[in-house]
Coordinates of C-alpha atoms in Angstrom, one line a residue:
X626 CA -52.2 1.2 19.6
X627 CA -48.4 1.4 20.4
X628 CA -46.0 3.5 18.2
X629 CA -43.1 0.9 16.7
X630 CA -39.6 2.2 19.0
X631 CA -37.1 3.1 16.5
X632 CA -34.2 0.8 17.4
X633 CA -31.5 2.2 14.2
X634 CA -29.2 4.2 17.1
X635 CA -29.5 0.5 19.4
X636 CA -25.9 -0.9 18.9
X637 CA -25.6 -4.8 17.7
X638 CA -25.9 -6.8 21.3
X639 CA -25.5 -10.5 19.7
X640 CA -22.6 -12.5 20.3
X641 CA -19.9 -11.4 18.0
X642 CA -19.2 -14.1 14.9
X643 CA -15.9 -16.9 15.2
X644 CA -12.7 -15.5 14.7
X645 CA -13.3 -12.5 13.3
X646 CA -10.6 -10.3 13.5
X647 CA -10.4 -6.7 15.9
X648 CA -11.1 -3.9 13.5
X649 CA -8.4 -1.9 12.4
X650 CA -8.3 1.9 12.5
X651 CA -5.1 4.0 11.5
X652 CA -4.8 7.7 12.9
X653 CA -3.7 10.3 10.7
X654 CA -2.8 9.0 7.1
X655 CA -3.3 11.7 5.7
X656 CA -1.2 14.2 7.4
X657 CA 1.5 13.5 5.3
X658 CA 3.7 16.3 6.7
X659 CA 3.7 15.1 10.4
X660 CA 3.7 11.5 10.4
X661 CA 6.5 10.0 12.5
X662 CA 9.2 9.0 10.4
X663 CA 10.4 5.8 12.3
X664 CA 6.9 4.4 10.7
X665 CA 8.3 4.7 7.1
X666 CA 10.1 1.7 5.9
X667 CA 13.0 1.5 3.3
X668 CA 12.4 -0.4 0.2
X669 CA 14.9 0.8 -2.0
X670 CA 16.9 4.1 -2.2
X671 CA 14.8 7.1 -1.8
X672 CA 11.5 5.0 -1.7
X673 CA 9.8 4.0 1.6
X674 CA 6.1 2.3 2.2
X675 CA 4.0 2.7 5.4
X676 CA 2.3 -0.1 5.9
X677 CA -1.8 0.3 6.9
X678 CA -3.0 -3.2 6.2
X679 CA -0.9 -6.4 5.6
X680 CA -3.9 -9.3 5.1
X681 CA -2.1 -12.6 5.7
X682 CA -5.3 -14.6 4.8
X683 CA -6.2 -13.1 1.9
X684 CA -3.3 -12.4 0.5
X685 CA -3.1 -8.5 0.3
X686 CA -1.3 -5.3 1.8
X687 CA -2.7 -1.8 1.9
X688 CA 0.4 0.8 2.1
X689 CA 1.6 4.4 1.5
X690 CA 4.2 4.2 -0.8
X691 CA 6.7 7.6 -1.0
X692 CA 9.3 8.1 -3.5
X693 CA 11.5 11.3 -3.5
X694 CA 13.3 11.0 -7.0
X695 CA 12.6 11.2 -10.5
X696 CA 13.1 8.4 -13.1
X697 CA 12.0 4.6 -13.2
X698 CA 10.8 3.1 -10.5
X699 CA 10.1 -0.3 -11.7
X700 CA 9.0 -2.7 -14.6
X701 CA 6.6 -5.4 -12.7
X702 CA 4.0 -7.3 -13.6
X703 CA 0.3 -7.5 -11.1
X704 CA -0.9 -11.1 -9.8
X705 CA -4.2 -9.2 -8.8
X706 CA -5.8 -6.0 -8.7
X707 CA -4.1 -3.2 -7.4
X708 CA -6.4 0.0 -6.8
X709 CA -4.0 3.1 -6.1
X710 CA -5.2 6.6 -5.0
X711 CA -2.3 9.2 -5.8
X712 CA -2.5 11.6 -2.1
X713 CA 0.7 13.9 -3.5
X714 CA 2.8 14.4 -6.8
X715 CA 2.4 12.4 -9.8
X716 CA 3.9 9.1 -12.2
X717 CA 2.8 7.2 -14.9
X718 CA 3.6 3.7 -17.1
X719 CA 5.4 3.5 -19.5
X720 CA 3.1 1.7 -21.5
X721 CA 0.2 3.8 -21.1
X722 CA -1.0 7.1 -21.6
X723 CA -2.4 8.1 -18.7
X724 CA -1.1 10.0 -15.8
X725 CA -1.9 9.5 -11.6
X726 CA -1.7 13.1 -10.6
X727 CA -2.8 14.2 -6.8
X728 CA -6.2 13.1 -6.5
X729 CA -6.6 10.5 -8.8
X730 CA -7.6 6.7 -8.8
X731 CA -6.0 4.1 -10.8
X732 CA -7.6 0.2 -11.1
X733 CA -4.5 -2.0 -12.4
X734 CA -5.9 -5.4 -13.1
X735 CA -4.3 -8.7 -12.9
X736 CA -1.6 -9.2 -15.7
X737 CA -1.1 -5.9 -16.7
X738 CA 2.9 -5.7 -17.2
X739 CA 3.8 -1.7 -16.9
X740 CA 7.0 0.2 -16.1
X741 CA 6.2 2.8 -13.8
X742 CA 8.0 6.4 -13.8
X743 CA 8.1 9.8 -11.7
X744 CA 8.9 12.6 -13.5
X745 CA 10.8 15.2 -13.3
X746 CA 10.2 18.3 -11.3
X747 CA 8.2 16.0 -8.6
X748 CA 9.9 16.4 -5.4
X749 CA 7.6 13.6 -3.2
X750 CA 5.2 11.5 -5.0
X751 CA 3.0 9.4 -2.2
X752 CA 0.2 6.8 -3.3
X753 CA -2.0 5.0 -1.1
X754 CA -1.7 1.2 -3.0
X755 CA -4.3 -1.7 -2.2
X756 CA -2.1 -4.4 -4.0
X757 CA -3.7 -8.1 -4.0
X758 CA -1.0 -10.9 -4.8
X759 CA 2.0 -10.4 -5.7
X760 CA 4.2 -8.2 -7.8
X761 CA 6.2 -9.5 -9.8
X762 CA 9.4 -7.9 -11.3
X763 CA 10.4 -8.6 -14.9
X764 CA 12.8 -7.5 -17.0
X765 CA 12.1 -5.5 -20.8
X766 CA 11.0 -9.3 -22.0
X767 CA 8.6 -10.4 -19.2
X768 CA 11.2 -12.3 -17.5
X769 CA 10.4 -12.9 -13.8
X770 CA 13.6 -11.2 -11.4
X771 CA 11.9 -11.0 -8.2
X772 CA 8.5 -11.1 -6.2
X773 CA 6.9 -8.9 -3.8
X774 CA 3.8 -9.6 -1.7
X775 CA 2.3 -9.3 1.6
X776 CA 4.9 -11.7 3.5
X777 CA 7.9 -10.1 2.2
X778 CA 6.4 -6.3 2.6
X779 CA 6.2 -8.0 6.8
X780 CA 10.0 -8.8 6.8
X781 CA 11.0 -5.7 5.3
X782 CA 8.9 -3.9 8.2
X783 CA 9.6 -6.3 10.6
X784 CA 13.1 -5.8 9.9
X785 CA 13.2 -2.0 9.8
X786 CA 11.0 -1.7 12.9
X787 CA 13.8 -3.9 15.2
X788 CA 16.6 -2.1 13.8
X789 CA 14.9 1.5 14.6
X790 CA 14.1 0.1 18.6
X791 CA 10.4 -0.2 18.4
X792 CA 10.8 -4.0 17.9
X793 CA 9.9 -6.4 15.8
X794 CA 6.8 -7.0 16.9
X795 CA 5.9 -3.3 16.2
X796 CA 4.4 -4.9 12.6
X797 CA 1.7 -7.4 14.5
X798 CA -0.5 -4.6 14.5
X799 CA -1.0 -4.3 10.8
X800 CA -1.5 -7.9 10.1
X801 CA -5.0 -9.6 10.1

């Protein structure tokens, strides 16, 4: 009688499935004190995101987001889930009384309507974000002002990466 081969280290050799997309792999997001700076993209004064992900058929982006100054950030509203994982420093909402300090994970579900702060005495505060839909900025009352989502987060980097001379094009790479 023959022993059964163990075939768990054989790799998959079947045709690979209709359109899916090449695998994505980012080096080194978590050296946040040698990154390259050009990959950083402005999004307001003293805030910048560093896009990992932007999901144009689903409808989602995955980004760093660092901000380097205390006070309000934003009041916005969540058109999905947003899962954020807090890499350095430390905010909080407004509205709530918890805090996402370094090494902490936060679920913000759809419709939650928060106001979110950095304190002070926090130099850097960077946040990995997994935001689905949109973000939606309102004022005090709830009143829409603007909208943020995957497609704009692309022009703002596709913008920033021509202006900077690594081309628009630079951004393809994040987008599946």
């Amino acid at each position: 009688m023959s022993r059964p081969t163990d075939v768990s280290a054989v790799p998959y050799a079947g045709p690979p499935l209709y359109r899916v997309p090449d695998d994505h792999v980012v080096a080194g997001v978590l050296d946040l004190d040698n990154a390259d700076e050009r990959l950083w993209v402005p999004q307001a004064p003293d805030v910048w995101f560093r896009p990992l992900l932007f999901s144009v058929s689903h409808g989602y982006f995955v980004n760093l987001l660092r901000v380097r100054k205390s006070g309000i950030l934003s009041r916005h509203r969540h058109a999905g889930p947003v899962h954020a994982t807090v890499l350095r420093g430390r905010w909080h909402y407004l509205e709530h009384d918890w805090w996402a300090e370094e090494g902490s994970y936060a679920f913000e579900p759809p419709g939650d309507i928060h106001t979110l702060e950095v304190p002070d005495g926090v130099a850097e505060m960077i946040t990995l974000f997994h935001v689905t839909g949109a973000y939606i900025y309102v004022d005090p009352q709830g009143k829409p002002e603007a909208v943020e989502d995957v497609f704009s987060k692309i022009d703002l980097a596709r913008a920033h990466y021509e202006r900077i001379g690594l081309g628009a094009g630079f951004v393809d790479q994040f987008i599946r």
